[in-house]
């Protein structure tokens, strides 16, 4: 049985087999989620925010331990959370891209002053 997942903010969607990890679904949708351990729940770089947690598998002990101290409700590791129903997840902006974007905005504002 296939289920749908939507990735925000891009709005890209994928239809995947139920039980597929969010990380694998993101690759199918062409959405980039940072990872260093390639799905072994070691790097903690693949965090996403579940907009409707009922579409994802429940937290398992390993993921719960890894996310201990995360203060944002709905945070999941995309390599551990599996798509079980219609799911919507928000993918945080890559911190390096965010830093470059902020610097470019600052530079554009300075250029306007000249
Ligand atoms: S990919 Fe490294 S923790 Fe999920």
PDB file of N, CA and C and ligand atoms in Angstrom:
ATOM      1  N   UNK A   1       0.844  -1.183   0.000  1.00  0.00           N
ATOM      2  CA  UNK A   1       0.000   0.000   0.000  1.00  0.00           C
ATOM      3  C   UNK A   1       0.888   1.245   0.000  1.00  0.00           C
ATOM      4  N   UNK A   2       0.579   2.170  -0.881  1.00  0.00           N
ATOM      5  CA  UNK A   2       1.350   3.408  -0.945  1.00  0.00           C
ATOM      6  C   UNK A   2       0.694   4.499  -0.102  1.00  0.00           C
ATOM      7  N   UNK A   3       1.540   5.351   0.453  1.00  0.00           N
ATOM      8  CA  UNK A   3       1.081   6.489   1.254  1.00  0.00           C
ATOM      9  C   UNK A   3       1.811   7.726   0.763  1.00  0.00           C
ATOM     10  N   UNK A   4       1.219   8.873   1.034  1.00  0.00           N
ATOM     11  CA  UNK A   4       1.784  10.138   0.558  1.00  0.00           C
ATOM     12  C   UNK A   4       2.474  10.880   1.688  1.00  0.00           C
ATOM     13  N   UNK A   5       3.543  11.564   1.312  1.00  0.00           N
ATOM     14  CA  UNK A   5       4.228  12.445   2.264  1.00  0.00           C
ATOM     15  C   UNK A   5       4.530  13.753   1.560  1.00  0.00           C
ATOM     16  N   UNK A   6       4.339  14.838   2.283  1.00  0.00           N
ATOM     17  CA  UNK A   6       4.601  16.176   1.755  1.00  0.00           C
ATOM     18  C   UNK A   6       5.722  16.804   2.566  1.00  0.00           C
ATOM     19  N   UNK A   7       6.656  17.401   1.867  1.00  0.00           N
ATOM     20  CA  UNK A   7       7.790  18.057   2.522  1.00  0.00           C
ATOM     21  C   UNK A   7       7.625  19.563   2.420  1.00  0.00           C
ATOM     22  N   UNK A   8       7.699  20.225   3.569  1.00  0.00           N
ATOM     23  CA  UNK A   8       7.616  21.688   3.603  1.00  0.00           C
ATOM     24  C   UNK A   8       9.013  22.241   3.845  1.00  0.00           C
ATOM     25  N   UNK A   9       9.365  23.406   3.432  1.00  0.00           N
ATOM     26  CA  UNK A   9       8.495  24.400   2.819  1.00  0.00           C
ATOM     27  C   UNK A   9       8.338  24.240   1.306  1.00  0.00           C
ATOM     28  N   UNK A  10       9.020  23.301   0.691  1.00  0.00           N
ATOM     29  CA  UNK A  10       8.985  23.213  -0.776  1.00  0.00           C
ATOM     30  C   UNK A  10       7.630  22.744  -1.306  1.00  0.00           C
ATOM     31  N   UNK A  11       6.925  21.947  -0.505  1.00  0.00           N
ATOM     32  CA  UNK A  11       5.654  21.401  -0.966  1.00  0.00           C
ATOM     33  C   UNK A  11       5.814  20.166  -1.844  1.00  0.00           C
ATOM     34  N   UNK A  12       7.030  19.690  -1.977  1.00  0.00           N
ATOM     35  CA  UNK A  12       7.254  18.483  -2.781  1.00  0.00           C
ATOM     36  C   UNK A  12       6.615  17.277  -2.112  1.00  0.00           C
ATOM     37  N   UNK A  13       6.153  16.359  -2.945  1.00  0.00           N
ATOM     38  CA  UNK A  13       5.441  15.183  -2.432  1.00  0.00           C
ATOM     39  C   UNK A  13       6.073  13.918  -2.986  1.00  0.00           C
ATOM     40  N   UNK A  14       5.851  12.840  -2.260  1.00  0.00           N
ATOM     41  CA  UNK A  14       6.256  11.526  -2.752  1.00  0.00           C
ATOM     42  C   UNK A  14       5.193  10.524  -2.349  1.00  0.00           C
ATOM     43  N   UNK A  15       4.984   9.552  -3.186  1.00  0.00           N
ATOM     44  CA  UNK A  15       4.118   8.434  -2.856  1.00  0.00           C
ATOM     45  C   UNK A  15       5.038   7.239  -2.660  1.00  0.00           C
ATOM     46  N   UNK A  16       5.029   6.715  -1.446  1.00  0.00           N
ATOM     47  CA  UNK A  16       5.980   5.647  -1.101  1.00  0.00           C
ATOM     48  C   UNK A  16       5.246   4.480  -0.464  1.00  0.00           C
ATOM     49  N   UNK A  17       5.900   3.358  -0.437  1.00  0.00           N
ATOM     50  CA  UNK A  17       5.326   2.182   0.227  1.00  0.00           C
ATOM     51  C   UNK A  17       5.265   2.448   1.736  1.00  0.00           C
ATOM     52  N   UNK A  18       4.166   2.074   2.375  1.00  0.00           N
ATOM     53  CA  UNK A  18       4.028   2.267   3.820  1.00  0.00           C
ATOM     54  C   UNK A  18       5.189   1.583   4.531  1.00  0.00           C
ATOM     55  N   UNK A  19       5.812   2.310   5.465  1.00  0.00           N
ATOM     56  CA  UNK A  19       6.948   1.764   6.198  1.00  0.00           C
ATOM     57  C   UNK A  19       8.285   2.308   5.710  1.00  0.00           C
ATOM     58  N   UNK A  20       8.255   3.074   4.616  1.00  0.00           N
ATOM     59  CA  UNK A  20       9.477   3.698   4.110  1.00  0.00           C
ATOM     60  C   UNK A  20       9.916   4.787   5.086  1.00  0.00           C
ATOM     61  N   UNK A  21      11.200   4.931   5.303  1.00  0.00           N
ATOM     62  CA  UNK A  21      11.647   5.997   6.202  1.00  0.00           C
ATOM     63  C   UNK A  21      11.428   7.358   5.527  1.00  0.00           C
ATOM     64  N   UNK A  22      11.281   8.359   6.374  1.00  0.00           N
ATOM     65  CA  UNK A  22      11.104   9.725   5.852  1.00  0.00           C
ATOM     66  C   UNK A  22      12.335  10.121   5.034  1.00  0.00           C
ATOM     67  N   UNK A  23      13.511   9.674   5.468  1.00  0.00           N
ATOM     68  CA  UNK A  23      14.741  10.001   4.738  1.00  0.00           C
ATOM     69  C   UNK A  23      14.707   9.410   3.322  1.00  0.00           C
ATOM     70  N   UNK A  24      14.319   8.159   3.205  1.00  0.00           N
ATOM     71  CA  UNK A  24      14.238   7.550   1.872  1.00  0.00           C
ATOM     72  C   UNK A  24      13.152   8.225   1.024  1.00  0.00           C
ATOM     73  N   UNK A  25      12.035   8.572   1.664  1.00  0.00           N
ATOM     74  CA  UNK A  25      10.965   9.255   0.935  1.00  0.00           C
ATOM     75  C   UNK A  25      11.438  10.618   0.438  1.00  0.00           C
ATOM     76  N   UNK A  26      12.263  11.291   1.245  1.00  0.00           N
ATOM     77  CA  UNK A  26      12.751  12.617   0.825  1.00  0.00           C
ATOM     78  C   UNK A  26      13.618  12.493  -0.422  1.00  0.00           C
ATOM     79  N   UNK A  27      14.380  11.432  -0.477  1.00  0.00           N
ATOM     80  CA  UNK A  27      15.233  11.227  -1.661  1.00  0.00           C
ATOM     81  C   UNK A  27      14.370  10.988  -2.881  1.00  0.00           C
ATOM     82  N   UNK A  28      13.299  10.255  -2.702  1.00  0.00           N
ATOM     83  CA  UNK A  28      12.390  10.009  -3.820  1.00  0.00           C
ATOM     84  C   UNK A  28      11.724  11.305  -4.281  1.00  0.00           C
ATOM     85  N   UNK A  29      11.462  12.210  -3.322  1.00  0.00           N
ATOM     86  CA  UNK A  29      10.813  13.482  -3.658  1.00  0.00           C
ATOM     87  C   UNK A  29      11.814  14.521  -4.155  1.00  0.00           C
ATOM     88  N   UNK A  30      13.099  14.210  -4.070  1.00  0.00           N
ATOM     89  CA  UNK A  30      14.108  15.179  -4.498  1.00  0.00           C
ATOM     90  C   UNK A  30      14.337  16.265  -3.471  1.00  0.00           C
ATOM     91  N   UNK A  31      14.065  15.945  -2.214  1.00  0.00           N
ATOM     92  CA  UNK A  31      14.263  16.897  -1.124  1.00  0.00           C
ATOM     93  C   UNK A  31      15.550  16.513  -0.401  1.00  0.00           C
ATOM     94  N   UNK A  32      16.380  17.498  -0.149  1.00  0.00           N
ATOM     95  CA  UNK A  32      17.665  17.232   0.492  1.00  0.00           C
ATOM     96  C   UNK A  32      17.537  17.328   2.014  1.00  0.00           C
ATOM     97  N   UNK A  33      17.851  16.247   2.700  1.00  0.00           N
ATOM     98  CA  UNK A  33      17.929  16.248   4.165  1.00  0.00           C
ATOM     99  C   UNK A  33      19.368  15.897   4.519  1.00  0.00           C
ATOM    100  N   UNK A  34      19.971  16.736   5.385  1.00  0.00           N
ATOM    101  CA  UNK A  34      21.375  16.522   5.729  1.00  0.00           C
ATOM    102  C   UNK A  34      21.538  15.215   6.486  1.00  0.00           C
ATOM    103  N   UNK A  35      22.602  14.508   6.200  1.00  0.00           N
ATOM    104  CA  UNK A  35      22.935  13.279   6.916  1.00  0.00           C
ATOM    105  C   UNK A  35      24.427  13.044   6.804  1.00  0.00           C
ATOM    106  N   UNK A  36      24.966  12.494   7.857  1.00  0.00           N
ATOM    107  CA  UNK A  36      26.377  12.128   7.811  1.00  0.00           C
ATOM    108  C   UNK A  36      26.535  10.627   8.057  1.00  0.00           C
ATOM    109  N   UNK A  37      25.566  10.035   8.774  1.00  0.00           N
ATOM    110  CA  UNK A  37      25.695   8.614   9.125  1.00  0.00           C
ATOM    111  C   UNK A  37      24.892   7.727   8.173  1.00  0.00           C
ATOM    112  N   UNK A  38      24.207   8.347   7.223  1.00  0.00           N
ATOM    113  CA  UNK A  38      23.406   7.630   6.224  1.00  0.00           C
ATOM    114  C   UNK A  38      22.366   6.712   6.857  1.00  0.00           C
ATOM    115  N   UNK A  39      21.674   7.227   7.862  1.00  0.00           N
ATOM    116  CA  UNK A  39      20.520   6.525   8.395  1.00  0.00           C
ATOM    117  C   UNK A  39      20.780   5.599   9.561  1.00  0.00           C
ATOM    118  N   UNK A  40      21.890   5.761  10.248  1.00  0.00           N
ATOM    119  CA  UNK A  40      22.212   4.878  11.369  1.00  0.00           C
ATOM    120  C   UNK A  40      21.883   5.503  12.724  1.00  0.00           C
ATOM    121  N   UNK A  41      21.151   6.597  12.720  1.00  0.00           N
ATOM    122  CA  UNK A  41      20.742   7.288  13.956  1.00  0.00           C
ATOM    123  C   UNK A  41      21.945   7.706  14.795  1.00  0.00           C
ATOM    124  N   UNK A  42      23.013   8.101  14.146  1.00  0.00           N
ATOM    125  CA  UNK A  42      24.214   8.486  14.878  1.00  0.00           C
ATOM    126  C   UNK A  42      24.537   9.975  14.762  1.00  0.00           C
ATOM    127  N   UNK A  43      24.238  10.592  13.641  1.00  0.00           N
ATOM    128  CA  UNK A  43      24.691  11.970  13.428  1.00  0.00           C
ATOM    129  C   UNK A  43      23.692  13.014  13.934  1.00  0.00           C
ATOM    130  N   UNK A  44      22.446  12.666  14.034  1.00  0.00           N
ATOM    131  CA  UNK A  44      21.364  13.565  14.487  1.00  0.00           C
ATOM    132  C   UNK A  44      21.208  14.785  13.585  1.00  0.00           C
ATOM    133  N   UNK A  45      21.673  14.700  12.358  1.00  0.00           N
ATOM    134  CA  UNK A  45      21.564  15.835  11.441  1.00  0.00           C
ATOM    135  C   UNK A  45      20.275  15.801  10.626  1.00  0.00           C
ATOM    136  N   UNK A  46      19.551  14.729  10.695  1.00  0.00           N
ATOM    137  CA  UNK A  46      18.411  14.529   9.793  1.00  0.00           C
ATOM    138  C   UNK A  46      17.080  14.901  10.438  1.00  0.00           C
ATOM    139  N   UNK A  47      17.108  15.762  11.439  1.00  0.00           N
ATOM    140  CA  UNK A  47      15.877  16.109  12.148  1.00  0.00           C
ATOM    141  C   UNK A  47      14.892  16.825  11.239  1.00  0.00           C
ATOM    142  N   UNK A  48      13.637  16.449  11.379  1.00  0.00           N
ATOM    143  CA  UNK A  48      12.538  17.135  10.696  1.00  0.00           C
ATOM    144  C   UNK A  48      11.453  17.377  11.743  1.00  0.00           C
ATOM    145  N   UNK A  49      10.517  18.215  11.384  1.00  0.00           N
ATOM    146  CA  UNK A  49       9.406  18.512  12.278  1.00  0.00           C
ATOM    147  C   UNK A  49       8.137  17.920  11.686  1.00  0.00           C
ATOM    148  N   UNK A  50       7.507  17.013  12.429  1.00  0.00           N
ATOM    149  CA  UNK A  50       6.287  16.365  11.945  1.00  0.00           C
ATOM    150  C   UNK A  50       5.104  17.307  12.145  1.00  0.00           C
ATOM    151  N   UNK A  51       4.474  17.692  11.044  1.00  0.00           N
ATOM    152  CA  UNK A  51       3.308  18.580  11.131  1.00  0.00           C
ATOM    153  C   UNK A  51       2.063  17.801  11.554  1.00  0.00           C
ATOM    154  N   UNK A  52       1.964  16.545  11.149  1.00  0.00           N
ATOM    155  CA  UNK A  52       0.864  15.679  11.597  1.00  0.00           C
ATOM    156  C   UNK A  52       1.462  14.335  12.017  1.00  0.00           C
ATOM    157  N   UNK A  53       1.858  14.244  13.280  1.00  0.00           N
ATOM    158  CA  UNK A  53       2.566  13.054  13.762  1.00  0.00           C
ATOM    159  C   UNK A  53       1.822  11.748  13.531  1.00  0.00           C
ATOM    160  N   UNK A  54       0.512  11.786  13.345  1.00  0.00           N
ATOM    161  CA  UNK A  54      -0.240  10.539  13.175  1.00  0.00           C
ATOM    162  C   UNK A  54       0.110   9.834  11.865  1.00  0.00           C
ATOM    163  N   UNK A  55       0.727  10.537  10.934  1.00  0.00           N
ATOM    164  CA  UNK A  55       1.113   9.912   9.669  1.00  0.00           C
ATOM    165  C   UNK A  55       2.433   9.162   9.751  1.00  0.00           C
ATOM    166  N   UNK A  56       3.099   9.277  10.893  1.00  0.00           N
ATOM    167  CA  UNK A  56       4.410   8.640  11.051  1.00  0.00           C
ATOM    168  C   UNK A  56       4.356   7.552  12.114  1.00  0.00           C
ATOM    169  N   UNK A  57       5.327   6.655  12.077  1.00  0.00           N
ATOM    170  CA  UNK A  57       5.436   5.604  13.090  1.00  0.00           C
ATOM    171  C   UNK A  57       5.682   6.249  14.450  1.00  0.00           C
ATOM    172  N   UNK A  58       5.251   5.587  15.519  1.00  0.00           N
ATOM    173  CA  UNK A  58       5.506   6.136  16.861  1.00  0.00           C
ATOM    174  C   UNK A  58       7.009   6.136  17.167  1.00  0.00           C
ATOM    175  N   UNK A  59       7.393   7.010  18.086  1.00  0.00           N
ATOM    176  CA  UNK A  59       8.795   7.067  18.522  1.00  0.00           C
ATOM    177  C   UNK A  59       9.201   5.726  19.125  1.00  0.00           C
ATOM    178  N   UNK A  60      10.322   5.200  18.707  1.00  0.00           N
ATOM    179  CA  UNK A  60      10.874   3.993  19.310  1.00  0.00           C
ATOM    180  C   UNK A  60      11.931   4.413  20.334  1.00  0.00           C
ATOM    181  N   UNK A  61      12.301   3.482  21.209  1.00  0.00           N
ATOM    182  CA  UNK A  61      13.216   3.819  22.306  1.00  0.00           C
ATOM    183  C   UNK A  61      14.519   4.446  21.823  1.00  0.00           C
ATOM    184  N   UNK A  62      15.101   3.883  20.767  1.00  0.00           N
ATOM    185  CA  UNK A  62      16.374   4.406  20.267  1.00  0.00           C
ATOM    186  C   UNK A  62      16.235   5.857  19.844  1.00  0.00           C
ATOM    187  N   UNK A  63      15.188   6.162  19.072  1.00  0.00           N
ATOM    188  CA  UNK A  63      14.992   7.530  18.597  1.00  0.00           C
ATOM    189  C   UNK A  63      14.683   8.453  19.781  1.00  0.00           C
ATOM    190  N   UNK A  64      13.865   7.972  20.714  1.00  0.00           N
ATOM    191  CA  UNK A  64      13.523   8.789  21.883  1.00  0.00           C
ATOM    192  C   UNK A  64      14.790   9.152  22.668  1.00  0.00           C
ATOM    193  N   UNK A  65      15.686   8.185  22.837  1.00  0.00           N
ATOM    194  CA  UNK A  65      16.953   8.460  23.536  1.00  0.00           C
ATOM    195  C   UNK A  65      17.767   9.496  22.778  1.00  0.00           C
ATOM    196  N   UNK A  66      17.846   9.350  21.472  1.00  0.00           N
ATOM    197  CA  UNK A  66      18.647  10.275  20.661  1.00  0.00           C
ATOM    198  C   UNK A  66      18.090  11.684  20.706  1.00  0.00           C
ATOM    199  N   UNK A  67      16.759  11.796  20.815  1.00  0.00           N
ATOM    200  CA  UNK A  67      16.139  13.117  20.787  1.00  0.00           C
ATOM    201  C   UNK A  67      15.959  13.711  22.177  1.00  0.00           C
ATOM    202  N   UNK A  68      16.427  13.022  23.207  1.00  0.00           N
ATOM    203  CA  UNK A  68      16.301  13.545  24.565  1.00  0.00           C
ATOM    204  C   UNK A  68      16.945  14.928  24.623  1.00  0.00           C
ATOM    205  N   UNK A  69      16.227  15.873  25.178  1.00  0.00           N
ATOM    206  CA  UNK A  69      16.749  17.228  25.266  1.00  0.00           C
ATOM    207  C   UNK A  69      16.278  18.112  24.135  1.00  0.00           C
ATOM    208  N   UNK A  70      15.665  17.515  23.129  1.00  0.00           N
ATOM    209  CA  UNK A  70      15.105  18.327  22.052  1.00  0.00           C
ATOM    210  C   UNK A  70      13.822  18.943  22.573  1.00  0.00           C
ATOM    211  N   UNK A  71      13.775  20.255  22.541  1.00  0.00           N
ATOM    212  CA  UNK A  71      12.638  20.912  23.171  1.00  0.00           C
ATOM    213  C   UNK A  71      11.464  21.147  22.219  1.00  0.00           C
ATOM    214  N   UNK A  72      11.646  20.898  20.957  1.00  0.00           N
ATOM    215  CA  UNK A  72      10.576  21.198  20.007  1.00  0.00           C
ATOM    216  C   UNK A  72       9.704  19.965  19.801  1.00  0.00           C
ATOM    217  N   UNK A  73       8.464  20.075  20.163  1.00  0.00           N
ATOM    218  CA  UNK A  73       7.512  18.980  20.029  1.00  0.00           C
ATOM    219  C   UNK A  73       7.347  18.609  18.554  1.00  0.00           C
ATOM    220  N   UNK A  74       7.339  17.342  18.268  1.00  0.00           N
ATOM    221  CA  UNK A  74       7.160  16.895  16.885  1.00  0.00           C
ATOM    222  C   UNK A  74       8.456  16.654  16.154  1.00  0.00           C
ATOM    223  N   UNK A  75       9.588  16.889  16.809  1.00  0.00           N
ATOM    224  CA  UNK A  75      10.872  16.652  16.157  1.00  0.00           C
ATOM    225  C   UNK A  75      11.093  15.153  15.998  1.00  0.00           C
ATOM    226  N   UNK A  76      11.493  14.733  14.825  1.00  0.00           N
ATOM    227  CA  UNK A  76      11.758  13.322  14.538  1.00  0.00           C
ATOM    228  C   UNK A  76      13.066  13.202  13.761  1.00  0.00           C
ATOM    229  N   UNK A  77      13.675  12.041  13.877  1.00  0.00           N
ATOM    230  CA  UNK A  77      14.828  11.730  13.023  1.00  0.00           C
ATOM    231  C   UNK A  77      14.267  11.123  11.753  1.00  0.00           C
ATOM    232  N   UNK A  78      14.568  11.734  10.629  1.00  0.00           N
ATOM    233  CA  UNK A  78      13.962  11.264   9.372  1.00  0.00           C
ATOM    234  C   UNK A  78      14.443   9.868   8.996  1.00  0.00           C
ATOM    235  N   UNK A  79      15.586   9.442   9.540  1.00  0.00           N
ATOM    236  CA  UNK A  79      16.084   8.109   9.212  1.00  0.00           C
ATOM    237  C   UNK A  79      15.416   7.028  10.056  1.00  0.00           C
ATOM    238  N   UNK A  80      14.702   7.429  11.111  1.00  0.00           N
ATOM    239  CA  UNK A  80      14.055   6.457  11.994  1.00  0.00           C
ATOM    240  C   UNK A  80      12.533   6.473  11.853  1.00  0.00           C
ATOM    241  N   UNK A  81      11.973   7.628  11.584  1.00  0.00           N
ATOM    242  CA  UNK A  81      10.519   7.749  11.449  1.00  0.00           C
ATOM    243  C   UNK A  81      10.082   7.147  10.121  1.00  0.00           C
ATOM    244  N   UNK A  82       9.025   6.361  10.185  1.00  0.00           N
ATOM    245  CA  UNK A  82       8.522   5.717   8.961  1.00  0.00           C
ATOM    246  C   UNK A  82       7.164   6.283   8.610  1.00  0.00           C
ATOM    247  N   UNK A  83       6.937   6.374   7.312  1.00  0.00           N
ATOM    248  CA  UNK A  83       5.676   6.920   6.822  1.00  0.00           C
ATOM    249  C   UNK A  83       4.633   5.808   6.854  1.00  0.00           C
ATOM    250  N   UNK A  84       3.561   6.029   7.631  1.00  0.00           N
ATOM    251  CA  UNK A  84       2.507   5.016   7.744  1.00  0.00           C
ATOM    252  C   UNK A  84       1.179   5.488   7.166  1.00  0.00           C
ATOM    253  N   UNK A  85       0.996   6.806   7.120  1.00  0.00           N
ATOM    254  CA  UNK A  85      -0.230   7.376   6.567  1.00  0.00           C
ATOM    255  C   UNK A  85       0.143   8.668   5.886  1.00  0.00           C
ATOM    256  N   UNK A  86      -0.849   9.491   5.575  1.00  0.00           N
ATOM    257  CA  UNK A  86      -0.508  10.767   4.950  1.00  0.00           C
ATOM    258  C   UNK A  86       0.295  11.589   5.951  1.00  0.00           C
ATOM    259  N   UNK A  87       1.484  11.963   5.570  1.00  0.00           N
ATOM    260  CA  UNK A  87       2.376  12.677   6.477  1.00  0.00           C
ATOM    261  C   UNK A  87       2.800  14.000   5.866  1.00  0.00           C
ATOM    262  N   UNK A  88       3.006  14.969   6.742  1.00  0.00           N
ATOM    263  CA  UNK A  88       3.537  16.270   6.342  1.00  0.00           C
ATOM    264  C   UNK A  88       4.685  16.581   7.292  1.00  0.00           C
ATOM    265  N   UNK A  89       5.853  16.826   6.748  1.00  0.00           N
ATOM    266  CA  UNK A  89       6.999  17.152   7.589  1.00  0.00           C
ATOM    267  C   UNK A  89       7.669  18.421   7.078  1.00  0.00           C
ATOM    268  N   UNK A  90       8.207  19.175   8.025  1.00  0.00           N
ATOM    269  CA  UNK A  90       8.940  20.389   7.676  1.00  0.00           C
ATOM    270  C   UNK A  90      10.430  20.090   7.776  1.00  0.00           C
ATOM    271  N   UNK A  91      11.150  20.403   6.722  1.00  0.00           N
ATOM    272  CA  UNK A  91      12.593  20.183   6.688  1.00  0.00           C
ATOM    273  C   UNK A  91      13.279  21.506   7.001  1.00  0.00           C
ATOM    274  N   UNK A  92      14.041  21.566   8.102  1.00  0.00           N
ATOM    275  CA  UNK A  92      14.724  22.816   8.438  1.00  0.00           C
ATOM    276  C   UNK A  92      15.741  23.193   7.370  1.00  0.00           C
ATOM    277  N   UNK A  93      15.956  24.487   7.236  1.00  0.00           N
ATOM    278  CA  UNK A  93      16.932  24.961   6.260  1.00  0.00           C
ATOM    279  C   UNK A  93      18.337  24.554   6.698  1.00  0.00           C
ATOM    280  N   UNK A  94      19.149  24.158   5.745  1.00  0.00           N
ATOM    281  CA  UNK A  94      20.540  23.807   6.012  1.00  0.00           C
ATOM    282  C   UNK A  94      21.229  25.022   6.644  1.00  0.00           C
ATOM    283  N   UNK A  95      21.878  24.870   7.810  1.00  0.00           N
ATOM    284  CA  UNK A  95      22.486  26.014   8.490  1.00  0.00           C
ATOM    285  C   UNK A  95      23.522  26.744   7.630  1.00  0.00           C
ATOM    286  N   UNK A  96      24.275  26.023   6.821  1.00  0.00           N
ATOM    287  CA  UNK A  96      25.268  26.675   5.962  1.00  0.00           C
ATOM    288  C   UNK A  96      24.577  27.518   4.895  1.00  0.00           C
ATOM    289  N   UNK A  97      23.536  26.968   4.279  1.00  0.00           N
ATOM    290  CA  UNK A  97      22.785  27.740   3.281  1.00  0.00           C
ATOM    291  C   UNK A  97      22.138  28.959   3.916  1.00  0.00           C
ATOM    292  N   UNK A  98      21.635  28.803   5.155  1.00  0.00           N
ATOM    293  CA  UNK A  98      21.001  29.923   5.850  1.00  0.00           C
ATOM    294  C   UNK A  98      22.023  31.025   6.115  1.00  0.00           C
ATOM    295  N   UNK A  99      23.247  30.648   6.501  1.00  0.00           N
ATOM    296  CA  UNK A  99      24.284  31.638   6.769  1.00  0.00           C
ATOM    297  C   UNK A  99      24.659  32.379   5.483  1.00  0.00           C
ATOM    298  N   UNK A 100      24.766  31.654   4.381  1.00  0.00           N
ATOM    299  CA  UNK A 100      25.098  32.283   3.091  1.00  0.00           C
ATOM    300  C   UNK A 100      23.967  33.221   2.663  1.00  0.00           C
ATOM    301  N   UNK A 101      22.719  32.759   2.837  1.00  0.00           N
ATOM    302  CA  UNK A 101      21.574  33.595   2.450  1.00  0.00           C
ATOM    303  C   UNK A 101      21.552  34.888   3.263  1.00  0.00           C
ATOM    304  N   UNK A 102      21.799  34.790   4.581  1.00  0.00           N
ATOM    305  CA  UNK A 102      21.810  35.991   5.426  1.00  0.00           C
ATOM    306  C   UNK A 102      22.920  36.947   4.994  1.00  0.00           C
ATOM    307  N   UNK A 103      24.093  36.398   4.673  1.00  0.00           N
ATOM    308  CA  UNK A 103      25.210  37.239   4.260  1.00  0.00           C
ATOM    309  C   UNK A 103      24.896  37.943   2.946  1.00  0.00           C
ATOM    310  N   UNK A 104      24.276  37.228   2.012  1.00  0.00           N
ATOM    311  CA  UNK A 104      23.913  37.835   0.730  1.00  0.00           C
ATOM    312  C   UNK A 104      22.878  38.944   0.929  1.00  0.00           C
ATOM    313  N   UNK A 105      21.940  38.724   1.853  1.00  0.00           N
ATOM    314  CA  UNK A 105      20.931  39.761   2.127  1.00  0.00           C
ATOM    315  C   UNK A 105      21.595  40.998   2.716  1.00  0.00           C
ATOM    316  N   UNK A 106      22.529  40.782   3.649  1.00  0.00           N
ATOM    317  CA  UNK A 106      23.248  41.907   4.247  1.00  0.00           C
ATOM    318  C   UNK A 106      24.018  42.686   3.186  1.00  0.00           C
ATOM    319  N   UNK A 107      24.661  41.942   2.290  1.00  0.00           N
ATOM    320  CA  UNK A 107      25.446  42.577   1.234  1.00  0.00           C
ATOM    321  C   UNK A 107      24.538  43.377   0.304  1.00  0.00           C
ATOM    322  N   UNK A 108      23.372  42.809  -0.018  1.00  0.00           N
ATOM    323  CA  UNK A 108      22.425  43.533  -0.898  1.00  0.00           C
ATOM    324  C   UNK A 108      21.944  44.814  -0.227  1.00  0.00           C
ATOM    325  N   UNK A 109      21.716  44.760   1.094  1.00  0.00           N
ATOM    326  CA  UNK A 109      21.281  45.971   1.803  1.00  0.00           C
ATOM    327  C   UNK A 109      22.381  47.020   1.785  1.00  0.00           C
ATOM    328  N   UNK A 110      23.624  46.594   1.957  1.00  0.00           N
ATOM    329  CA  UNK A 110      24.735  47.541   1.916  1.00  0.00           C
ATOM    330  C   UNK A 110      24.892  48.130   0.524  1.00  0.00           C
ATOM    331  N   UNK A 111      24.685  47.322  -0.509  1.00  0.00           N
ATOM    332  CA  UNK A 111      24.808  47.818  -1.882  1.00  0.00           C
ATOM    333  C   UNK A 111      23.758  48.884  -2.173  1.00  0.00           C
ATOM    334  N   UNK A 112      22.569  48.739  -1.558  1.00  0.00           N
ATOM    335  CA  UNK A 112      21.507  49.736  -1.771  1.00  0.00           C
ATOM    336  C   UNK A 112      21.888  51.082  -1.191  1.00  0.00           C
ATOM    337  N   UNK A 113      22.726  51.081  -0.154  1.00  0.00           N
ATOM    338  CA  UNK A 113      23.144  52.346   0.468  1.00  0.00           C
ATOM    339  C   UNK A 113      24.061  53.150  -0.432  1.00  0.00           C
ATOM    340  N   UNK A 114      24.715  52.501  -1.363  1.00  0.00           N
ATOM    341  CA  UNK A 114      25.632  53.217  -2.242  1.00  0.00           C
ATOM    342  C   UNK A 114      24.910  53.826  -3.363  1.00  0.00           C
TER     343      UNK A 114
HETATM  344  S1  LIG B   1      20.817  10.176   9.215  1.00  0.00           S
HETATM  345 FE1  LIG B   1      22.152  10.369  10.887  1.00  0.00          FE
HETATM  346  S2  LIG B   1      20.804  10.380  12.562  1.00  0.00           S
HETATM  347 FE2  LIG B   1      19.484  10.179  10.898  1.00  0.00          FE
END
